Rosetta silent file (secondary structure, phi, psi, omega in degrees, C-alpha in Angstrom):
SEQUENCE: XXXXXXXXXXXXXXXXXXXXXXXXXXXXXXXXXXXXXXXXXXXXXXXXXXXXXXXXXXXXXXXXXXXXXXXXXXXXXXXXXXXXXXXXXXXXXXXXXXXXXXXXXXXXXXXXXXXXXXXXXXXXXXXXXXXXXXXXXXXXXXXXXXXXXXXXXXXXXXXXXXXXXXXXXXXXXXXXXXXXXXXXXXXXXXXXXXXXXXXXXXXXXXXXXXXXXXXXXXXXXXXXXXXX
SCORE:     score description
SCORE:     0.000 S_00000001
   1 L     0.000  136.788 -174.961  217.576 -165.315 -206.626 S_00000001
   2 L   -90.872  177.739 -156.073  216.187 -163.299 -203.683 S_00000001
   3 L   -77.696  139.221 -168.111  214.865 -164.812 -200.526 S_00000001
   4 L   -84.469  149.048  167.146  211.573 -166.132 -201.068 S_00000001
   5 L   -46.352  134.235 -173.310  208.566 -164.594 -199.211 S_00000001
   6 L   -73.832  177.538 -173.102  206.733 -165.876 -196.349 S_00000001
   7 H   -81.573  -37.968 -175.258  202.836 -166.360 -196.824 S_00000001
   8 H   -58.810  -25.108 -175.971  202.148 -163.306 -194.415 S_00000001
   9 H   -78.958  -37.470  179.157  204.409 -161.044 -196.651 S_00000001
  10 H   -65.049  -36.186 -172.013  202.857 -162.283 -199.817 S_00000001
  11 H   -76.620  -23.186 -177.986  199.532 -161.608 -198.205 S_00000001
  12 H   -69.274  -58.638  172.740  200.443 -158.091 -197.087 S_00000001
  13 H   -57.488  -23.033  167.027  201.391 -157.450 -200.648 S_00000001
  14 H   -69.788  -56.648  161.481  198.494 -158.434 -202.122 S_00000001
  15 H   -36.645  -60.006  172.535  196.461 -156.553 -199.988 S_00000001
  16 H   -44.101  -54.249 -151.553  198.443 -153.185 -200.583 S_00000001
  17 H   -63.396  -33.743 -177.693  198.448 -153.807 -204.137 S_00000001
  18 H   -87.751  -12.346 -164.971  194.385 -154.134 -204.277 S_00000001
  19 H  -107.350  -18.767  178.434  193.279 -151.320 -201.680 S_00000001
  20 H   -71.227  -27.039 -167.648  196.051 -148.820 -203.509 S_00000001
  21 H   -78.531  -26.470 -168.333  193.791 -149.551 -206.631 S_00000001
  22 H   -90.833  -41.242 -178.252  190.569 -149.245 -204.375 S_00000001
  23 L  -120.958   84.991 -175.586  191.485 -146.292 -202.400 S_00000001
  24 L   -82.429  -29.693 -175.733  194.077 -144.203 -204.427 S_00000001
  25 L   -97.881   33.110 -173.117  193.379 -140.865 -202.597 S_00000001
  26 L   -86.114  138.362  175.408  193.009 -142.472 -198.728 S_00000001
  27 L  -155.344 -170.493 -172.446  194.619 -140.268 -196.201 S_00000001
  28 L   -60.143  112.078 -174.650  194.114 -138.852 -192.714 S_00000001
  29 L   -94.267   14.464  172.157  190.310 -137.673 -192.557 S_00000001
  30 L   -94.755  153.935  178.505  190.462 -135.463 -189.243 S_00000001
  31 L  -103.229  128.789 -167.665  190.794 -131.788 -190.166 S_00000001
  32 L  -143.602  152.862 -175.212  193.870 -129.693 -188.904 S_00000001
  33 L  -130.673  -11.833  175.029  195.781 -126.872 -190.182 S_00000001
  34 L  -151.869  175.642  150.659  198.965 -127.077 -187.991 S_00000001
  35 H    -7.038  -67.243 -178.879  200.609 -129.293 -185.281 S_00000001
  36 H   -62.488  -47.854  178.558  198.757 -128.213 -182.477 S_00000001
  37 H   -60.486  -57.338 -166.319  195.620 -128.722 -184.254 S_00000001
  38 H   -77.021  -36.135  141.133  196.383 -132.055 -185.362 S_00000001
  39 H    -4.512  -76.904  178.989  197.453 -133.064 -181.860 S_00000001
  40 H   -53.710  -66.629  175.587  194.417 -131.923 -180.179 S_00000001
  41 H   -50.804  -30.917  161.277  192.284 -133.894 -182.913 S_00000001
  42 H   -47.874  -91.134  176.853  194.122 -136.901 -182.492 S_00000001
  43 H   -36.033  -43.268  172.895  193.603 -136.953 -178.690 S_00000001
  44 L   -66.562  -12.844 -170.144  189.814 -136.161 -179.026 S_00000001
  45 L   -96.831    2.632  178.934  189.589 -139.172 -181.497 S_00000001
  46 L   -97.571  111.745 -148.848  190.084 -141.956 -179.408 S_00000001
  47 L    63.969   31.508 -171.404  187.045 -143.949 -179.207 S_00000001
  48 L  -129.934  145.935  168.378  185.278 -141.227 -181.316 S_00000001
  49 L  -101.956  145.633  174.470  184.575 -141.077 -184.960 S_00000001
  50 H   -46.907  -19.727  177.879  186.485 -138.660 -186.831 S_00000001
  51 H   -77.748  -53.330 -175.464  183.204 -136.942 -188.271 S_00000001
  52 H   -53.334  -39.421 -168.963  182.003 -136.042 -184.436 S_00000001
  53 H   -83.884  -22.485 -159.332  185.771 -134.449 -183.873 S_00000001
  54 H   -84.808  -37.028 -179.802  185.763 -132.832 -187.020 S_00000001
  55 H   -63.797  -32.812 -176.896  182.506 -131.233 -185.893 S_00000001
  56 H  -104.616   -8.352  177.310  183.512 -129.922 -182.616 S_00000001
  57 H   -81.212  -19.975 -178.406  187.147 -128.939 -183.613 S_00000001
  58 H   -57.659  -19.421 -175.403  185.517 -126.548 -186.420 S_00000001
  59 H   -98.182  -48.800 -171.132  184.506 -124.235 -183.088 S_00000001
  60 H   -49.118  -83.306 -176.176  187.168 -125.758 -181.088 S_00000001
  61 H   -49.225  -21.883  170.736  190.147 -124.219 -183.106 S_00000001
  62 H   -75.658  -25.436 -176.957  188.547 -120.884 -183.473 S_00000001
  63 H   -89.286  -43.575  171.048  188.501 -120.356 -179.766 S_00000001
  64 L  -112.511  123.010 -163.732  191.888 -121.956 -178.731 S_00000001
  65 L  -100.127  -41.519 -176.788  194.750 -121.122 -181.049 S_00000001
  66 L  -113.790 -175.695 -176.569  197.855 -121.825 -179.023 S_00000001
  67 H   -76.897  -43.553 -178.479  199.266 -124.304 -176.542 S_00000001
  68 H   -54.457  -29.461  177.566  198.845 -121.153 -174.050 S_00000001
  69 H   -90.937  -17.101  178.516  195.357 -121.149 -174.361 S_00000001
  70 H   -60.914  -42.569 -173.486  194.758 -124.762 -174.006 S_00000001
  71 H   -58.320  -45.572 -156.687  197.328 -124.457 -170.626 S_00000001
  72 H   -94.934  -14.015 -172.629  195.360 -121.526 -169.212 S_00000001
  73 L   -74.075  153.293  179.075  191.829 -122.655 -169.975 S_00000001
  74 L   -90.608  133.925 -161.445  189.631 -123.336 -167.337 S_00000001
  75 L   -77.028    3.341  173.866  189.036 -127.018 -167.419 S_00000001
  76 L   -83.520  -41.064  172.999  185.472 -127.084 -166.886 S_00000001
  77 H   -65.657  -27.614 -169.690  184.874 -124.851 -169.980 S_00000001
  78 H   -85.832  -24.190  171.095  186.991 -126.751 -172.059 S_00000001
  79 H   -63.541  -59.619 -174.714  185.213 -129.964 -171.141 S_00000001
  80 H   -34.665  -53.721 -166.675  181.986 -127.901 -172.065 S_00000001
  81 H   -70.399  -32.818  178.766  183.421 -127.192 -175.543 S_00000001
  82 L  -107.200   61.745 -160.995  184.132 -130.674 -176.379 S_00000001
  83 L   -93.015  -25.883 -174.003  181.069 -131.727 -174.489 S_00000001
  84 L   -85.115  -31.308 -168.000  179.780 -134.160 -177.602 S_00000001
  85 L   -65.392  163.043  174.321  183.002 -136.104 -177.621 S_00000001
  86 L   -77.984  143.970 -152.508  183.197 -139.321 -175.606 S_00000001
  87 L    25.526   57.203 -166.443  185.068 -138.942 -172.376 S_00000001
  88 H   -58.250  -48.494 -177.758  185.176 -135.238 -172.526 S_00000001
  89 H   -32.701  -71.650  159.779  185.910 -134.827 -168.955 S_00000001
  90 H   -28.209  -57.501 -168.092  189.057 -136.955 -169.403 S_00000001
  91 H   -64.958  -51.462 -168.937  190.088 -135.541 -172.507 S_00000001
  92 H   -66.467  -48.801 -177.256  189.811 -131.830 -171.605 S_00000001
  93 H   -53.738  -32.963 -177.842  192.040 -132.600 -168.481 S_00000001
  94 H   -79.625  -43.674 -178.426  194.633 -134.394 -170.751 S_00000001
  95 H   -74.620  -11.587 -171.820  194.754 -131.431 -173.186 S_00000001
  96 H   -86.871  -56.879 -171.244  194.998 -128.916 -170.471 S_00000001
  97 H   -64.085  -34.721  176.160  198.103 -130.922 -168.967 S_00000001
  98 H   -49.294  -59.201 -178.496  199.431 -131.740 -172.523 S_00000001
  99 H   -55.477  -47.869  157.343  199.602 -128.303 -173.237 S_00000001
 100 H   -45.160  -45.500  173.803  201.456 -127.158 -169.728 S_00000001
 101 H   -51.350  -54.746  175.145  203.957 -129.480 -171.172 S_00000001
 102 H   -52.599  -55.438 -159.801  204.304 -128.099 -174.168 S_00000001
 103 H   -70.742  -50.965  177.954  204.612 -124.713 -173.215 S_00000001
 104 H   -40.740  -36.939 -156.220  206.871 -125.545 -170.177 S_00000001
 105 H  -125.713  -50.033 -174.280  209.142 -128.033 -171.444 S_00000001
 106 H  -121.667   38.585  170.668  209.178 -127.306 -175.367 S_00000001
 107 L    63.878   14.361  178.493  208.696 -123.757 -175.961 S_00000001
 108 L    92.841   20.391  179.918  205.312 -123.831 -177.184 S_00000001
 109 L  -125.773  135.610  178.809  206.107 -126.294 -179.874 S_00000001
 110 L   -79.211  135.357 -162.522  204.694 -129.622 -180.227 S_00000001
 111 L   -63.975  165.556 -173.960  207.427 -132.249 -180.006 S_00000001
 112 L  -116.085    7.821  179.160  209.003 -134.409 -183.038 S_00000001
 113 L  -118.826  165.199 -179.089  210.365 -137.363 -181.157 S_00000001
 114 H   -51.967  -74.508 -142.623  208.300 -140.743 -179.997 S_00000001
 115 H   -75.710  -30.571  171.820  209.486 -140.409 -176.437 S_00000001
 116 H   -43.513  -47.570 -154.911  208.659 -136.455 -176.242 S_00000001
 117 H   -72.394  -45.542 -161.691  205.247 -137.059 -177.710 S_00000001
 118 L   -70.218   -6.145 -176.112  204.495 -139.970 -175.481 S_00000001
 119 L   -81.124  -28.066 -176.331  205.388 -138.231 -172.364 S_00000001
 120 L   -71.504  143.194  175.910  202.337 -135.966 -172.729 S_00000001
 121 L   -68.515  145.810  173.348  199.244 -136.829 -170.807 S_00000001
 122 L    70.802   26.092  175.908  196.603 -138.715 -172.969 S_00000001
 123 L  -112.864  117.348  165.587  199.289 -139.481 -175.729 S_00000001
 124 L  -118.972  164.126 -163.585  200.112 -142.940 -176.697 S_00000001
 125 H   -44.183  -32.722  178.490  202.389 -144.545 -179.307 S_00000001
 126 H   -67.119  -48.311  152.229  199.174 -144.440 -181.759 S_00000001
 127 H   -34.680  -53.283 -172.298  198.850 -140.703 -181.125 S_00000001
 128 H   -61.600  -54.986 -168.891  202.402 -140.178 -181.198 S_00000001
 129 H   -60.777  -25.090  173.315  202.887 -141.997 -184.786 S_00000001
 130 H   -50.257  -82.849 -173.941  199.693 -139.820 -186.098 S_00000001
 131 H   -29.606  -52.400 -176.411  201.692 -136.745 -185.061 S_00000001
 132 H   -48.271  -72.847 -173.207  204.879 -137.756 -186.260 S_00000001
 133 H   -22.740  -83.468 -140.636  203.339 -139.050 -189.837 S_00000001
 134 H   -92.232   -2.206 -173.590  201.308 -136.079 -190.409 S_00000001
 135 H  -110.261  -42.655  167.336  202.821 -133.258 -188.370 S_00000001
 136 H  -129.195   15.311  175.832  206.423 -133.946 -188.983 S_00000001
 137 L    82.631   -8.053 -178.561  206.906 -135.960 -191.735 S_00000001
 138 L   -87.219  131.250  177.015  208.335 -138.617 -189.677 S_00000001
 139 L  -127.833  116.722  177.101  207.501 -142.419 -189.909 S_00000001
 140 L  -111.189  -29.591 -158.377  208.678 -144.310 -187.095 S_00000001
 141 L  -149.613  172.353  164.918  205.753 -146.746 -186.907 S_00000001
 142 L  -105.029  128.447  178.193  202.343 -148.139 -187.849 S_00000001
 143 L   -95.568  142.979 -172.432  199.619 -146.812 -186.185 S_00000001
 144 L  -121.138   96.868  162.794  197.079 -149.340 -185.228 S_00000001
 145 L   -93.259 -166.715 -177.433  193.770 -148.303 -184.650 S_00000001
 146 H   -56.441  -29.427  169.428  190.682 -150.097 -184.500 S_00000001
 147 H   -72.987  -63.570 -172.798  190.153 -150.918 -188.212 S_00000001
 148 H   -61.639  -26.801 -166.760  193.786 -151.949 -188.502 S_00000001
 149 H   -86.962  -38.986 -163.010  193.767 -153.988 -185.596 S_00000001
 150 H   -72.021  -74.434 -178.174  190.468 -155.940 -187.049 S_00000001
 151 H   -67.724    7.941  173.318  191.366 -156.278 -190.563 S_00000001
 152 H   -84.202  -44.351 -170.934  194.937 -156.963 -189.934 S_00000001
 153 H   -84.627   -6.687 -169.974  193.669 -159.908 -187.825 S_00000001
 154 L   -99.798  -21.897  162.103  190.583 -161.135 -190.044 S_00000001
 155 L   -54.064  -18.512 -163.919  193.293 -161.106 -193.263 S_00000001
 156 L    76.450   13.658  174.772  195.635 -163.541 -191.426 S_00000001
 157 L   -98.423   11.127  168.644  198.274 -161.007 -191.387 S_00000001
 158 L  -163.280  146.369 -167.180  198.970 -160.944 -187.749 S_00000001
 159 L  -112.005    1.529 -167.765  197.493 -162.964 -185.076 S_00000001
 160 L   -57.729  145.485  164.583  198.762 -160.500 -182.490 S_00000001
 161 L   -84.626  -41.195 -168.274  195.770 -159.089 -180.079 S_00000001
 162 L  -119.405  158.172 -179.935  196.626 -155.759 -178.468 S_00000001
 163 H   -31.682  -56.555 -155.607  198.078 -152.568 -180.219 S_00000001
 164 H   -75.927  -44.302 -170.143  201.817 -152.789 -179.261 S_00000001
 165 H   -75.873  -53.347  172.073  202.298 -156.405 -180.458 S_00000001
 166 H   -29.671  -68.020  161.667  200.218 -155.650 -183.597 S_00000001
 167 H   -25.314  -65.474 -162.561  202.596 -152.838 -184.432 S_00000001
 168 H   -72.071  -34.626  172.378  205.509 -154.480 -183.755 S_00000001
 169 H   -58.902  -43.320 -157.227  204.269 -157.491 -186.006 S_00000001
 170 H   -81.350  -33.332  179.753  203.116 -155.304 -188.739 S_00000001
 171 H   -69.203  -42.181  175.147  206.612 -153.524 -188.867 S_00000001
 172 L   -59.661  -11.947 -172.907  208.111 -156.683 -189.567 S_00000001
 173 L  -138.736  -31.407 -155.895  206.300 -157.942 -192.630 S_00000001
 174 L   -86.454  138.870  161.453  204.561 -154.583 -194.154 S_00000001
 175 L   -56.755  129.371 -175.905  207.288 -152.634 -196.286 S_00000001
 176 H   -39.198  -42.101 -170.270  208.584 -149.620 -194.651 S_00000001
 177 H   -53.380  -40.207 -138.727  207.713 -147.457 -197.698 S_00000001
 178 H  -109.420  -15.663 -172.002  204.104 -148.798 -196.857 S_00000001
 179 H   -74.921  -18.732 -175.914  203.517 -148.232 -193.402 S_00000001
 180 H   -78.969  -64.480 -172.845  201.841 -144.752 -193.179 S_00000001
 181 H   -51.543  -56.705  178.790  199.419 -145.825 -196.256 S_00000001
 182 H   -50.081  -54.626  161.467  198.690 -149.177 -194.845 S_00000001
 183 H   -36.276  -58.514  175.975  196.953 -147.615 -192.013 S_00000001
 184 H   -67.302  -34.457 -171.794  194.975 -145.345 -194.027 S_00000001
 185 H   -80.254  -10.555  170.026  193.880 -148.065 -196.879 S_00000001
 186 H   -81.721  -66.503 -164.823  192.881 -150.176 -193.611 S_00000001
 187 H   -61.083  -60.995  161.908  190.855 -147.577 -192.248 S_00000001
 188 H   -39.260  -51.189 -178.476  188.976 -146.792 -195.844 S_00000001
 189 H   -70.303  -43.828 -164.408  188.404 -150.586 -196.166 S_00000001
 190 H   -75.086  -34.454 -164.671  187.271 -150.969 -192.444 S_00000001
 191 H   -87.602  -49.439 -159.749  184.772 -147.907 -192.827 S_00000001
 192 H   -75.917  -30.381 -153.264  183.441 -148.779 -196.488 S_00000001
 193 L  -149.046  -72.117 -162.467  183.387 -152.630 -196.485 S_00000001
 194 L   -99.781   80.509 -160.781  184.931 -154.843 -193.769 S_00000001
 195 L  -102.011  175.743  179.209  182.906 -153.150 -191.183 S_00000001
 196 L   -40.631  -63.464 -169.139  182.822 -154.455 -187.570 S_00000001
 197 L   -88.456  -41.132 -168.187  179.393 -156.061 -187.057 S_00000001
 198 L  -127.938   92.192  165.673  178.251 -156.910 -190.833 S_00000001
 199 L   -86.018  144.567  171.873  181.327 -156.932 -193.640 S_00000001
 200 L   -97.268   78.747 -175.573  179.998 -157.152 -196.816 S_00000001
 201 L   -59.790  -19.318 -175.540  182.172 -159.919 -198.243 S_00000001
 202 L  -100.375   18.669  168.470  180.354 -160.151 -201.357 S_00000001
 203 L  -128.115    9.168 -177.470  181.625 -156.503 -202.417 S_00000001
 204 L   -93.351  124.726 -178.181  185.170 -156.667 -200.951 S_00000001
 205 L   -66.128    1.978 -179.310  188.118 -156.776 -203.338 S_00000001
 206 L  -118.192    8.451 -174.051  190.258 -158.991 -200.877 S_00000001
 207 H   -57.882  -25.149 -172.755  187.474 -161.372 -200.408 S_00000001
 208 H  -103.730   24.076  164.175  188.926 -164.478 -202.260 S_00000001
 209 H  -129.159   11.818 -171.354  192.201 -163.770 -200.089 S_00000001
 210 L   -99.745  102.803  167.936  190.582 -163.379 -196.848 S_00000001
 211 L   -45.836  -23.165  179.036  190.541 -166.440 -194.285 S_00000001
 212 L  -111.238   31.545  179.236  187.599 -164.828 -192.673 S_00000001
 213 L   -70.989  149.827  177.252  185.316 -164.401 -195.428 S_00000001
 214 L   -96.096   20.006 -169.123  181.838 -165.609 -194.922 S_00000001
 215 L   -88.019  171.734  176.409  181.165 -166.606 -198.510 S_00000001
 216 L  -109.152  133.570  173.894  180.966 -170.168 -199.562 S_00000001
 217 L  -135.682  127.945  166.696  183.454 -171.233 -202.489 S_00000001
 218 L   -63.750  174.146 -171.987  183.007 -174.383 -204.415 S_00000001
 219 E  -136.077  122.833  158.685  186.890 -176.153 -204.802 S_00000001
 220 L   -58.381  107.884  166.522  188.404 -177.039 -207.982 S_00000001
 221 L   -39.388  -41.670 -172.187  189.055 -180.721 -207.121 S_00000001
 222 L   -86.406   -5.583 -178.206  191.918 -180.768 -209.163 S_00000001
 223 L  -115.592  -21.165 -164.537  193.988 -177.769 -207.812 S_00000001
 224 L    73.901    3.953 -178.565  192.253 -177.624 -204.211 S_00000001
 225 L   -98.891  142.545  178.687  191.850 -174.128 -205.063 S_00000001
 226 E   -60.649  160.082 -177.759  188.523 -172.054 -204.577 S_00000001
 227 L  -105.671  137.974  166.460  186.744 -170.936 -207.521 S_00000001
 228 L    71.068    0.000    0.000  185.970 -167.167 -208.138 S_00000001
């Protein structure tokens, strides 16, 4: 007999099973055609919607095609080019600096290791994970964005508060084969149903296994289990 699963592991498997059925085509929603575009898009997406990022990068990627283009750009002009993105002044500086490093230290190629990626200006572990997974087909961890943080905590999968702790916790209980899709599935569900302000518990495929559900349940007195 195998080792019994702990409650959180059972919860993860149930959540994955239902969300795979609900969102069979769930994947990254940023538009990109190469690793550089992916890196730029993910940096821009911090605290900004993917929809807005995609609107900006449609023109940006026509103007800036290589790391050298970003490295030699006038930072004020680059900032204007991404002007509708949150924190565009800082992100313009980050993109220029990261591109300079890519040109000077990596031969113009986006790095393929966590260590090298996180040494780039503006690139934290979350961004690096996305670039590795979708640019290099390397899955080293779980991408923890605002949806993954919110839903993982609401569903009782983790009690950690901050991304590093959440990722470490998730890596210990989410099957490694599901690390990448776990993020996409929770993002899809977070956007569609389990929103930050008014989650639609009445239309949620996870409602009956969610300890944070806002719905009241009658209880079967014989079993102690909720009905419905």
